[in-house]
Short mmCIF file of C-alpha atoms in Angstrom, two decimals:
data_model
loop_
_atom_site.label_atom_id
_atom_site.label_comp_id
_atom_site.label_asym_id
_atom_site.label_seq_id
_atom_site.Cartn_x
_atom_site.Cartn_y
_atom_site.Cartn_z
CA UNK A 282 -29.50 -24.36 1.80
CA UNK A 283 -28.18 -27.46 -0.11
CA UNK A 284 -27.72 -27.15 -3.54
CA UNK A 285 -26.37 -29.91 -6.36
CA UNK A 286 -22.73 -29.95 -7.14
CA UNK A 287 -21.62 -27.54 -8.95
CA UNK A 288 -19.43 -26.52 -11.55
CA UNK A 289 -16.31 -26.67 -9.30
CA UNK A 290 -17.72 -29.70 -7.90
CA UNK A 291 -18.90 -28.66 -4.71
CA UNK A 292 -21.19 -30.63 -2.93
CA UNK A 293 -22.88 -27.59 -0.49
CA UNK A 294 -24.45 -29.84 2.07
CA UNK A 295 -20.97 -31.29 2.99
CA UNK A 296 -19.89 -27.94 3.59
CA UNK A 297 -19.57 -27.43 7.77
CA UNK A 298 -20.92 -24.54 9.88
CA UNK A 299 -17.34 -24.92 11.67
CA UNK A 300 -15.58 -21.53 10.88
CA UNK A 301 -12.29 -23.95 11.39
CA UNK A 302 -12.57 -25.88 8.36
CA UNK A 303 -12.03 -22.93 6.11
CA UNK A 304 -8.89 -21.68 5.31
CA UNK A 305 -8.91 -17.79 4.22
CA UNK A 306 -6.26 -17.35 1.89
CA UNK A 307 -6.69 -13.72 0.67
CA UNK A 308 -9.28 -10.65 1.00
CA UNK A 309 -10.70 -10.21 -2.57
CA UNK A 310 -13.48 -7.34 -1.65
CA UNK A 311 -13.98 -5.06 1.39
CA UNK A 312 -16.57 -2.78 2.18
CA UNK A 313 -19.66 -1.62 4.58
CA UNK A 314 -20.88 -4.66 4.40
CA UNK A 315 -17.32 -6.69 5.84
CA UNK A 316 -15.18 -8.47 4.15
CA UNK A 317 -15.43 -11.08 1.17
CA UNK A 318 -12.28 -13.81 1.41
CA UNK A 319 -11.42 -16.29 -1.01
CA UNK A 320 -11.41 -19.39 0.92
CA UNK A 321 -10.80 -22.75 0.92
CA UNK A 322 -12.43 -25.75 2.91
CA UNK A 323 -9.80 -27.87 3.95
CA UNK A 324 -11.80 -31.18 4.81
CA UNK A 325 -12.21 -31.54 0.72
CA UNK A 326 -9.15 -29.62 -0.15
CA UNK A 327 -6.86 -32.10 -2.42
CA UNK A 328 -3.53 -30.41 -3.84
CA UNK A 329 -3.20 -31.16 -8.08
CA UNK A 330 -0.21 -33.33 -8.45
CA UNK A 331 1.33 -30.67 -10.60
CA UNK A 332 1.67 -28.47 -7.22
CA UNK A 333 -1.08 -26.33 -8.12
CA UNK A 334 -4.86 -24.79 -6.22
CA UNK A 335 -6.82 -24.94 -9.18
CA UNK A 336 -9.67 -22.10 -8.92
CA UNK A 337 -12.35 -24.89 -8.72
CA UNK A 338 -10.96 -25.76 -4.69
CA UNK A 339 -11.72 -21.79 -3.81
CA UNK A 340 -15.25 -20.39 -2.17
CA UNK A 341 -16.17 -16.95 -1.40
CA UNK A 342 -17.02 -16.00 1.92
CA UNK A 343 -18.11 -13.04 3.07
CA UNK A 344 -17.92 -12.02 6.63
CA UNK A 345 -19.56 -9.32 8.52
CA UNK A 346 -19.57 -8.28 11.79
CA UNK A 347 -23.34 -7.61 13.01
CA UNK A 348 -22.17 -5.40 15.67
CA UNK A 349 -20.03 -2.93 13.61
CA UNK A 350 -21.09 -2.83 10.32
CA UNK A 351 -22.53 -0.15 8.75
CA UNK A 352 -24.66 -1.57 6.25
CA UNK A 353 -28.62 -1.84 7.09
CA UNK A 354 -28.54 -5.99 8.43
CA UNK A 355 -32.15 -6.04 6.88
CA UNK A 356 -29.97 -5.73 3.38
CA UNK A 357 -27.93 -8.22 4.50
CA UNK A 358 -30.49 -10.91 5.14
CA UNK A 359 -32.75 -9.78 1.86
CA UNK A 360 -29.72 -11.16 -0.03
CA UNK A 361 -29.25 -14.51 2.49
CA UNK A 362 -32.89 -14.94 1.80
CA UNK A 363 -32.98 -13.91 -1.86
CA UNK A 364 -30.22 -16.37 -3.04
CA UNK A 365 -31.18 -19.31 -1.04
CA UNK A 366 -34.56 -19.34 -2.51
CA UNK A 367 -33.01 -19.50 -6.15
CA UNK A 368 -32.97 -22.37 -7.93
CA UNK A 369 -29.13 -23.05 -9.67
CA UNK A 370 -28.99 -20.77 -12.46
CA UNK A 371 -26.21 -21.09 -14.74
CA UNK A 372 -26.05 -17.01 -14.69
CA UNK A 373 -26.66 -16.39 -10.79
CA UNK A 374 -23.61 -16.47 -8.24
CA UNK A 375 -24.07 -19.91 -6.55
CA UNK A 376 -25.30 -19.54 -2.31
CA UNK A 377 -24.01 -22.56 -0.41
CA UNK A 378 -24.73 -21.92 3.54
CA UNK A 379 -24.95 -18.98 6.28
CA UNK A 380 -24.19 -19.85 9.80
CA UNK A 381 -23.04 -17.54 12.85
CA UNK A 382 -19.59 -17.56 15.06
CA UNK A 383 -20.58 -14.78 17.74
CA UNK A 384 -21.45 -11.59 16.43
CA UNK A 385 -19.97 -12.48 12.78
CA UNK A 386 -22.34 -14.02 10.07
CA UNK A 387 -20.49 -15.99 7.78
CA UNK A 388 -22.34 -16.57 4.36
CA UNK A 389 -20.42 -19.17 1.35
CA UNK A 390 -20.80 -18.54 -1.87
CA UNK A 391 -19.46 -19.74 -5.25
CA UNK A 392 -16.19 -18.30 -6.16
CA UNK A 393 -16.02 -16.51 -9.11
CA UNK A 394 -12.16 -16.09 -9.69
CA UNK A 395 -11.71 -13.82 -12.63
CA UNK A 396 -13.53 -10.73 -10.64
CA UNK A 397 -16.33 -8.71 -11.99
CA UNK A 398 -17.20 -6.83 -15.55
CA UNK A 399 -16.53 -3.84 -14.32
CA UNK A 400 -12.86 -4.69 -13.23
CA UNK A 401 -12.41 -6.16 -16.76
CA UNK A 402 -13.56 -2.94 -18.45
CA UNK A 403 -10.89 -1.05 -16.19
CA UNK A 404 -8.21 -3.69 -17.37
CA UNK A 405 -8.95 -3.19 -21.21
CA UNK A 406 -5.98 -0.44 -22.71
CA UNK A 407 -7.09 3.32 -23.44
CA UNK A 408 -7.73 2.88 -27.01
CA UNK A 409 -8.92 -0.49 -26.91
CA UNK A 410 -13.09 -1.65 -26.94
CA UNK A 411 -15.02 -4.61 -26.50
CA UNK A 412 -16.36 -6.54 -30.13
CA UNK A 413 -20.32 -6.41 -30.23
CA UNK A 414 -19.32 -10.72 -30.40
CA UNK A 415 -18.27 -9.79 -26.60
CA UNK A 416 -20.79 -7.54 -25.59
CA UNK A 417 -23.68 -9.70 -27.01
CA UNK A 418 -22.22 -12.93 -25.17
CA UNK A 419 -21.96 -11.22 -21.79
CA UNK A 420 -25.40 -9.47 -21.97
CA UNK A 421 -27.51 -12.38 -23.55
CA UNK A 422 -25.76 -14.42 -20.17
CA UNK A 423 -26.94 -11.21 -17.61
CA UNK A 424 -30.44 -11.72 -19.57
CA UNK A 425 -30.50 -15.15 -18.88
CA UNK A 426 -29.83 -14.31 -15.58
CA UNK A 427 -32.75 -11.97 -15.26
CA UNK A 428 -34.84 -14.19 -17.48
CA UNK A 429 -34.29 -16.70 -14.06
CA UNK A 430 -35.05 -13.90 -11.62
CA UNK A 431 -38.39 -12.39 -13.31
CA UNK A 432 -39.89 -15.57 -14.01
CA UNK A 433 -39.51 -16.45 -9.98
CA UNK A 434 -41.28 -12.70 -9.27
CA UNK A 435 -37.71 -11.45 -8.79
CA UNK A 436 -36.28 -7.51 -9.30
CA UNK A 437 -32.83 -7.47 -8.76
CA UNK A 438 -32.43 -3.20 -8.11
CA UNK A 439 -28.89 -2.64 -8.91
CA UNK A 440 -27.77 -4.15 -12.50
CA UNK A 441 -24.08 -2.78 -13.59
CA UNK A 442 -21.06 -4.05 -14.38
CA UNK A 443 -19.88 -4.19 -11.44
CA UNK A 444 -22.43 -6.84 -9.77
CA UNK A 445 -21.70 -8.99 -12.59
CA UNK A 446 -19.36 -11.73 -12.29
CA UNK A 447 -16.93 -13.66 -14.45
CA UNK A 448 -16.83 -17.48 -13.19
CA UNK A 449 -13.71 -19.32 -13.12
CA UNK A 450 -15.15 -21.47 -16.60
CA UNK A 451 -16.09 -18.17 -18.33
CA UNK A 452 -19.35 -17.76 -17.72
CA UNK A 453 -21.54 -14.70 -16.40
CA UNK A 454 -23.09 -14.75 -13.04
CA UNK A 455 -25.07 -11.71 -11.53
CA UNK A 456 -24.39 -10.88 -7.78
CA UNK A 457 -25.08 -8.62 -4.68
CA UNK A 458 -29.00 -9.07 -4.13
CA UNK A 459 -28.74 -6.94 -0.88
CA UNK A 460 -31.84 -4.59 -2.19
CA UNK A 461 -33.38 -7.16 -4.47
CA UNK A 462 -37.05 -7.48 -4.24
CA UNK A 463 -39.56 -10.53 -4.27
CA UNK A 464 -43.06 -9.71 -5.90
CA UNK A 465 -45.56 -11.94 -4.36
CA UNK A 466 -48.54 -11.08 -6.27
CA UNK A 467 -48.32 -10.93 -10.43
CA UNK A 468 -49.91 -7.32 -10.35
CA UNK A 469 -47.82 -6.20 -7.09
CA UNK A 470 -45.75 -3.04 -7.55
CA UNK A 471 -42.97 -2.29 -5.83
CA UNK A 472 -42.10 1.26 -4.16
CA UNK A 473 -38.83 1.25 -2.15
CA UNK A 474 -36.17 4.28 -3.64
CA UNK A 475 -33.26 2.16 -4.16
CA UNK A 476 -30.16 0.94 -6.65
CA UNK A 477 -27.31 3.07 -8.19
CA UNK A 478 -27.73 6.39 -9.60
CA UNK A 479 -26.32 6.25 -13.43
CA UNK A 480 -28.76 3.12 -13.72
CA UNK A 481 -32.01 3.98 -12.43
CA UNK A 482 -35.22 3.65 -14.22
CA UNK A 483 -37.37 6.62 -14.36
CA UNK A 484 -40.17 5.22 -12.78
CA UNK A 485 -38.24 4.44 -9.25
CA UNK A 486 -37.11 7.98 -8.86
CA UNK A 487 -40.46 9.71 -10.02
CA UNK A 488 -42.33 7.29 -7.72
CA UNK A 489 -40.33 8.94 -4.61
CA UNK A 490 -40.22 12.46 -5.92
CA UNK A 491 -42.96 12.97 -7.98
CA UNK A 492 -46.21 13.53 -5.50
CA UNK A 493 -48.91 12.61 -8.13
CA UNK A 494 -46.95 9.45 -9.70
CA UNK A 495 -48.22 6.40 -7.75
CA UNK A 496 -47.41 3.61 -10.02
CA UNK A 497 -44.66 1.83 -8.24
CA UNK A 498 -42.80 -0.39 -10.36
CA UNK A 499 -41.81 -3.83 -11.25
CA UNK A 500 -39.14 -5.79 -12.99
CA UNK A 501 -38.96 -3.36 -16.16
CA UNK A 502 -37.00 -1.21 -14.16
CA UNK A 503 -33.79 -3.99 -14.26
CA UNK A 504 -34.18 -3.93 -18.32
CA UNK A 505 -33.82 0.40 -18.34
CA UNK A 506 -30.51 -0.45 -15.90
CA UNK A 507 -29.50 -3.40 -18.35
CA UNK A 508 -29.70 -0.80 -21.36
CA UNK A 509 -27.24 1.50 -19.25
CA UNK A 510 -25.15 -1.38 -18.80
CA UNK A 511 -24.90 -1.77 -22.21
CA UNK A 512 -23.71 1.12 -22.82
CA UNK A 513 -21.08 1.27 -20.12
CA UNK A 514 -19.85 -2.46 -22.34
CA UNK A 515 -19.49 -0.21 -25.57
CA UNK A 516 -18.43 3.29 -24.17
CA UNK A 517 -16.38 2.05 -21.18
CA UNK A 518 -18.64 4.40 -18.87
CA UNK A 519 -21.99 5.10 -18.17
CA UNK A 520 -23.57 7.43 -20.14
CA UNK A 521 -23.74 10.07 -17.08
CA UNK A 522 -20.54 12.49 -16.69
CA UNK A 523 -21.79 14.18 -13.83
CA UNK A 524 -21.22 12.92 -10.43
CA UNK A 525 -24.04 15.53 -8.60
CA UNK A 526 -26.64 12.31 -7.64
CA UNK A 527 -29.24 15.09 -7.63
CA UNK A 528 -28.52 16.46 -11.32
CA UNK A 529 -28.05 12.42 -12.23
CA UNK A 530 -31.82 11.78 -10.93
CA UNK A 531 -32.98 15.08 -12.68
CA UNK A 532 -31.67 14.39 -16.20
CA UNK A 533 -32.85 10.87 -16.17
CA UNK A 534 -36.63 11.98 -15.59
CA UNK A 535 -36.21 15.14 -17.47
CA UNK A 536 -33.97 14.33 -20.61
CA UNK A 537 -34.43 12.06 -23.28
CA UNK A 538 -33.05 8.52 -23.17
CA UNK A 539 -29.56 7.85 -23.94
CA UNK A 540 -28.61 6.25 -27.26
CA UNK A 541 -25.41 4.67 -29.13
CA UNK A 542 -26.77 6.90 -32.13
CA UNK A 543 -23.68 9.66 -30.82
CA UNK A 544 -21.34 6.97 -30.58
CA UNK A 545 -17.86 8.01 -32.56
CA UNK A 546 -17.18 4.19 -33.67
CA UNK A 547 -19.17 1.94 -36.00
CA UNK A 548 -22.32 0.56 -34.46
CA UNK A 549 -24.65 -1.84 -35.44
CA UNK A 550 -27.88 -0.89 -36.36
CA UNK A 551 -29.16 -4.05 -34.14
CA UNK A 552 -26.80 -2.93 -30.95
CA UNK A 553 -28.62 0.68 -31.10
CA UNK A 554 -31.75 -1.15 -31.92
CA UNK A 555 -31.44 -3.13 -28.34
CA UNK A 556 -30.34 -0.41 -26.55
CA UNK A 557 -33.01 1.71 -27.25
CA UNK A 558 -34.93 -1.57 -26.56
CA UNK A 559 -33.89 -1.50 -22.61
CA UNK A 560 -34.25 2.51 -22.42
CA UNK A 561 -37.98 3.29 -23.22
CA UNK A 562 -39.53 5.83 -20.62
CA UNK A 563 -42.77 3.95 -20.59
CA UNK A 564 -41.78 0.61 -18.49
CA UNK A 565 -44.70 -0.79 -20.60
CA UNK A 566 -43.14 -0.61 -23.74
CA UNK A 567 -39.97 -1.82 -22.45
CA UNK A 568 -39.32 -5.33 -23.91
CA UNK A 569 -38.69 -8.42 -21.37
CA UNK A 570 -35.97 -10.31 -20.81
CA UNK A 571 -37.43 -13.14 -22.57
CA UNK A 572 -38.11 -10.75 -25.81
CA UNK A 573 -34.64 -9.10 -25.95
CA UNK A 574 -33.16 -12.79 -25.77
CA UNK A 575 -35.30 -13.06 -29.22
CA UNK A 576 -33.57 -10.07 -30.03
CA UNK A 577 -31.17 -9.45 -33.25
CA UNK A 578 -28.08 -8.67 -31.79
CA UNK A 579 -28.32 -11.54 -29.16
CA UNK A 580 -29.27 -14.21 -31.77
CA UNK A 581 -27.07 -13.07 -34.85
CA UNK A 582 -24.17 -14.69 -32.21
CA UNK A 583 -26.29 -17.69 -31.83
CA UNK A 584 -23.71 -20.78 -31.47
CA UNK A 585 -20.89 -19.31 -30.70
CA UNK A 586 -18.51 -20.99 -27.82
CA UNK A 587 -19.81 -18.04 -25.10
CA UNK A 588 -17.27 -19.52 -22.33
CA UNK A 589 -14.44 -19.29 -25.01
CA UNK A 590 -15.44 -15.58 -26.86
CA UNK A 591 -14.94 -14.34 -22.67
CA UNK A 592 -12.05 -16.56 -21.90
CA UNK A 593 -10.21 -15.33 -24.72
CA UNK A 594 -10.80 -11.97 -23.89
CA UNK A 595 -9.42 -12.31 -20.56
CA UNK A 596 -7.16 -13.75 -22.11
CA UNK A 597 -5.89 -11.15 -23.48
CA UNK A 598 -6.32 -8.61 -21.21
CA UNK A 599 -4.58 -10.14 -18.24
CA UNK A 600 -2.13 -13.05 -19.74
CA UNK A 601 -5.02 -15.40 -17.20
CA UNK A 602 -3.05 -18.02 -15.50
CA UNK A 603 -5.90 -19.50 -13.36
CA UNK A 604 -5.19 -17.90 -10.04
CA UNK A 605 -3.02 -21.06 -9.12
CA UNK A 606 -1.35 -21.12 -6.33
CA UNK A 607 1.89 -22.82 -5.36
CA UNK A 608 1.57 -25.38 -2.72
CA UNK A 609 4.16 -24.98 0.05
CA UNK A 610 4.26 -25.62 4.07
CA UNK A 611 3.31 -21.46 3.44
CA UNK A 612 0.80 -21.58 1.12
CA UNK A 613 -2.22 -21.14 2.91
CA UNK A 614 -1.43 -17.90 5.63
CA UNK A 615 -5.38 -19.02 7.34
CA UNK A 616 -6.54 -15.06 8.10
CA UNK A 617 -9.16 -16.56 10.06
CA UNK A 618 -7.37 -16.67 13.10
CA UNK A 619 -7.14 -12.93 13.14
CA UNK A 620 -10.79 -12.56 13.22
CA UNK A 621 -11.58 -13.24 17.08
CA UNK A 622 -9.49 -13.45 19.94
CA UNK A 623 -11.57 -15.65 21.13
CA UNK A 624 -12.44 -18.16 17.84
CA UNK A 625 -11.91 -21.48 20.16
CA UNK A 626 -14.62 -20.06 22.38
CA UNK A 627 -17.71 -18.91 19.98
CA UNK A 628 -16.95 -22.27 17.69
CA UNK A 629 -17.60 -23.90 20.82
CA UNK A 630 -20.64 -22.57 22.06
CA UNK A 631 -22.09 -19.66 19.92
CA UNK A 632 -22.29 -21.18 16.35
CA UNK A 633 -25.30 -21.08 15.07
CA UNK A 634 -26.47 -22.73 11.17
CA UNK A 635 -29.25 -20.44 9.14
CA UNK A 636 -31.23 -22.48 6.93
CA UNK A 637 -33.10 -20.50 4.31
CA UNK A 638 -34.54 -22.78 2.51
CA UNK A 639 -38.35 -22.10 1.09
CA UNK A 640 -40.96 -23.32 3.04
CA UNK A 641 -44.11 -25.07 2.88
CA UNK A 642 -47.06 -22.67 2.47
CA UNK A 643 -49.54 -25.75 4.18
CA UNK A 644 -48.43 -25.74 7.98
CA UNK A 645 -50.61 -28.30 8.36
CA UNK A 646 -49.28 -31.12 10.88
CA UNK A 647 -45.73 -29.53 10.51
CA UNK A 648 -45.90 -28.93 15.02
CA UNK A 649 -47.55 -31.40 17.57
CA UNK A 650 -50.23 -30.34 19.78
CA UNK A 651 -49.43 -29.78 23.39
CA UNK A 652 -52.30 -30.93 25.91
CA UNK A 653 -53.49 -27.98 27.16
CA UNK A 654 -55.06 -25.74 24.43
CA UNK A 655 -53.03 -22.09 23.87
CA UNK A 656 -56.04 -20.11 25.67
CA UNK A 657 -55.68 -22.00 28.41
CA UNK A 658 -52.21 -22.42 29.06
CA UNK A 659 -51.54 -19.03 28.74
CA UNK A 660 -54.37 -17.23 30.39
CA UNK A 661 -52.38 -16.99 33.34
CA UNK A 662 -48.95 -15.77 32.05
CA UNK A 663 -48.04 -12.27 32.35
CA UNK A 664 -44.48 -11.86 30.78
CA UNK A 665 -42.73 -11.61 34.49
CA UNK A 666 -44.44 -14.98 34.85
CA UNK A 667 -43.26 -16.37 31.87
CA UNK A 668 -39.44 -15.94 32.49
CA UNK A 669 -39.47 -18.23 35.69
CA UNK A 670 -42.62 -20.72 33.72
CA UNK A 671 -44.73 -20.40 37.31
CA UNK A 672 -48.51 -20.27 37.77
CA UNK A 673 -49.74 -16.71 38.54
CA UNK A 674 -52.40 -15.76 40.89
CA UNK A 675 -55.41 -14.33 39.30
CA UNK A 676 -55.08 -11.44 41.40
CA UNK A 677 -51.97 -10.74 39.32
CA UNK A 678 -53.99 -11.25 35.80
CA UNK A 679 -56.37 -8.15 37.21
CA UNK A 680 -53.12 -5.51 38.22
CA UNK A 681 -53.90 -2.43 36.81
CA UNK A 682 -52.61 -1.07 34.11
CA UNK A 683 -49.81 1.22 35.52
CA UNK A 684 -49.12 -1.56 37.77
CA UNK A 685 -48.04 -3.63 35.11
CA UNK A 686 -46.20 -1.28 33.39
CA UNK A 687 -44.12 -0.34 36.56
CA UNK A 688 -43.18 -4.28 37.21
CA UNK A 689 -41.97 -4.62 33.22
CA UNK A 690 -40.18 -1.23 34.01
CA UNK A 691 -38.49 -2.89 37.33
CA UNK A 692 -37.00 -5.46 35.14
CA UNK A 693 -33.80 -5.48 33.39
CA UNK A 694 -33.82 -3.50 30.34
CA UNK A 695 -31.66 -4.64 27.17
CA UNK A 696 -32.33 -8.42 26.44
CA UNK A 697 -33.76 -9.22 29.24
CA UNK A 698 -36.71 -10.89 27.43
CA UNK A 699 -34.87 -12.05 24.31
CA UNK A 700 -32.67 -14.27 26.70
CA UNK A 701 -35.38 -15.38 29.08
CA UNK A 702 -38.66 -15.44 26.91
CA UNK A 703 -38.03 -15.53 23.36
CA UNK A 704 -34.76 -17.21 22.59
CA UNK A 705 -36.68 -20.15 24.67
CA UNK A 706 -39.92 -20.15 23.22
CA UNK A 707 -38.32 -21.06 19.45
CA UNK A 708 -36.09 -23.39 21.11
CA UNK A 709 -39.18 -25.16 21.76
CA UNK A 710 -41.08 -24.44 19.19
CA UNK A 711 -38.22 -26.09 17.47
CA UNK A 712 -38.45 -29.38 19.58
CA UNK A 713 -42.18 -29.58 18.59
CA UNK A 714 -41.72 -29.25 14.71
CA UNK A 715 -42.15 -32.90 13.06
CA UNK A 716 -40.81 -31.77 9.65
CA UNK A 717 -37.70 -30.17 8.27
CA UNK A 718 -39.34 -27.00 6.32
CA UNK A 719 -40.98 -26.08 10.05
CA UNK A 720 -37.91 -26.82 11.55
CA UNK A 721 -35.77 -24.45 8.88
CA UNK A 722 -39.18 -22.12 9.34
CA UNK A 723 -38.46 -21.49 13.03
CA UNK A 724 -34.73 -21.15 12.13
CA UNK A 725 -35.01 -18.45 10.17
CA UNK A 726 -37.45 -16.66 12.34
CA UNK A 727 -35.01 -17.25 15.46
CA UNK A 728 -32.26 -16.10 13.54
CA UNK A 729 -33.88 -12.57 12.52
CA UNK A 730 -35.17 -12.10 16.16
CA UNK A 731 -31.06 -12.45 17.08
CA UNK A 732 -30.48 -9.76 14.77
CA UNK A 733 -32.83 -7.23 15.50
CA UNK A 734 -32.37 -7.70 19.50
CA UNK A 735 -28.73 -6.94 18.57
CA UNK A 736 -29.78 -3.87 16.98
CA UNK A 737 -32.61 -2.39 19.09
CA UNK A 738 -31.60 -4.02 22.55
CA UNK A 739 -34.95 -4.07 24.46
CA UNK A 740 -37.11 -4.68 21.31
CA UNK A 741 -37.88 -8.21 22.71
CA UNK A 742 -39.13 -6.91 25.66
CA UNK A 743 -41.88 -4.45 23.92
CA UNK A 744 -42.45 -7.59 21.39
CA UNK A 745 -43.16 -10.09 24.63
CA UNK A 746 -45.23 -6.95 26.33
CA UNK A 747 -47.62 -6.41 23.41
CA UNK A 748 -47.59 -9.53 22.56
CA UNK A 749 -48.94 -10.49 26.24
CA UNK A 750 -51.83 -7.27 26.39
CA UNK A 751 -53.16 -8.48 23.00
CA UNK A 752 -53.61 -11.85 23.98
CA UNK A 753 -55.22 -10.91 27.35
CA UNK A 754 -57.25 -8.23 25.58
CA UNK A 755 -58.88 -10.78 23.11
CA UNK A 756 -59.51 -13.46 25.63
CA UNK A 757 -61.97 -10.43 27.80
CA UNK A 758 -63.84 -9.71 24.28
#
């Protein structure tokens, strides 16, 4: 997806699906999920004439392997999805493009070069706290964030510190939308158990546990996790000691909220006031991320030079130098050759570009007609006709059912179908689409069908079978 320039002057769409033309000059995250580089792309790259990288020439790229890693791939393309349907948001980590070199999906993103909040808590000296100036900066920029997010039907699922993110200007960017959830109709709750622990709302864990709640929920429950986050600003932690998940789920249903009002330091009346805001039991009374940006302690700081109050606080917690880099015929060790053996080979014939852009609801004159009507044309395909695209007897259309089930059986198993049936079928569906949204449509649909083949090798043959006895089945009604 193609975005405007940004703030480090990117211009996405001249970014290339060419794995080559990024240079990976450092792992900066690793995990289930792969690895997340900073990067830069070399066809724009232009060295400062002090001898410098400024921050503004890096991307983030995150690569994972869709044959070995261990996190769910669904995840994985909820938050390709998720972030390519965003508008820009000031307060929302920047998606450039996702495209595929073999079995590794490669997804850009905005750098964000002075790491997350929850790195710069760890950073801050024993004895040392954040000023409520600091704390109301960052969260009235996560609310803005979430302002962005709810008014799109958006529920991020896992607010904390540490999927926050500190740009390289100062500002603060919310990240990882691997479980975030789009609610397509206003009154539409959602039911799926997920999200960290210390910041779950009430109302996702009774709705799993609890046999006679049925509520689901919305996007209250990222408020109840903001009001834990703000707690984790002023305390440093979250307000959980225990590490038992169980005993963490238990005491958030079963004990009352928690409060500042214990806190050994001077509070504000208006930071307790917020905080107990975020953490009301009832979702309903919960205030929205528009209200709490109304909200005393956000607006009592109303003016204030937000990029400079975090700056300077980084500032003084790390002595921040930029990241720079000094340029030198060693600067840039490009880890990218480590990644395949056989890089030359999948650039050349395995690359793939995911578009994820949002599409037109009206299909309407988006794919041209073919001359023969669909009935027609495939009345007389069975799916072991369809992989060499030759007429079938009718005597074939009337083989019993064991029959036919005993000639898909004598075929190879594993992709078999993918390779021969489906893979082909969107490659010309994708010949026949007349606009771009079809085109990106088919794309993304092609892209997920990859994916799950990979995972559940033979699914495209049970897809192409059912697919086959429904259409048969309809056309004897």
């Amino acid at each position: 997806m193609d975005t405007d320039a940004t703030e480090s002057g990117f211009q996405p769409h001249k970014l290339s699906s060419n794995s080559k033309d990024y240079c990976l000059v450092s792992c900066i995250g690793r995990g289930s999920f792969g690895e997340v580089y900073k990067a830069i792309f070399k066809p724009t790259y232009v060295p400062s004439a002090d001898g410098t990288i400024s921050d503004d020439q890096f991307l983030a790229v995150k690569i994972i392997d869709m044959e070995e890693s261990e996190d769910d791939i669904a995840c994985i393309f909820t938050e390709v999805f998720f972030l390519a349907n965003l508008k820009n948001n000031t307060n929302i980590v920047k998606y450039y493009k996702t495209f595929s070199i073999g079995s590794q999906l490669w997804i850009i993103m905005e750098y964000c070069g002075n790491g997350s909040c929850h790195g710069l808590m760890k950073k801050l000296p024993f004895d040392k706290f954040l000023n409520e100036k600091q704390i109301s900066v960052i969260v009235k920029q996560i609310l803005q964030g979430l302002q962005k997010l709810h008014y799109e039907q958006k529920v991020h699922r896992d607010i904390k510190l540490a999927n926050v993110l500190i740009s390289n200007s100062g500002a603060v960017k919310l990240t990882d939308f691997g479980v975030s959830a789009q609610i397509r109709e206003k009154q539409q709750k959602l039911n799926t158990f997920v999200g960290s622990p210390n910041w779950m709302a009430p109302e996702v864990i009774l709705n799993n546990f609890d046999k006679n709640y049925k509520k689901g929920y919305d996007e209250k429950i990222d408020i109840w996790s903001l009001g834990i986050t703000v707690i984790e600003l002023v305390e440093k932690r979250a307000p959980s000691p225990d590490k038992d998940v169980r005993k963490i789920l238990q005491a958030t249903i079963k004990r009352d909220p928690p409060t500042l009002n214990q806190c050994s330091r001077n509070i504000s009346d208006s930071l307790k006031d917020f905080v107990n805001c975020c953490l009301q039991k009832d979702a309903e009374k919960r205030l929205s991320a528009e209200e709490l940006l109304k909200h005393e302690f956000i607006t009592k700081f109303a003016g204030c030079d937000e990029k400079g109050i975090v700056n300077d606080l980084l500032s003084s917690l790390l002595d921040h130098k930029g990241n720079n880099l000094e340029i030198s015929a060693n600067v840039f060790v490009d880890m990218s050759n480590n990644l395949t053996a056989d890089s030359d080979e999948l650039d050349k014939h395995n690359d793939t570009e995911f578009t994820f852009d949002s599409i037109d609801k009206s299909a309407t004159g988006s794919f041209r007609q073919r001359a023969n009507t669909f009935p027609n044309s495939a009345e007389n395909h069975t799916p072991v006709s369809l992989q060499e695209e030759k007429p079938v007897e009718q005597s074939t259309i009337e083989t019993s059912e064991q029959e036919k089930a005993a000639k898909l059986q004598s075929e190879p198993v594993g992709s078999y179908y993918y390779d021969k049936v489906v893979d082909v079928v969107f490659a010309n569906v994708a010949k026949r689409c007349l606009n771009l949204d079809a085109l990106n449509a088919s794309q993304s649909l092609r892209a997920l069908f990859r994916m799950t083949e990979k995972l559940q090798p033979g699914f495209s043959n049970v897809f192409v079978e059912e697919l086959w006895l429904r259409i048969k089945s309809k056309q004897q009604e």
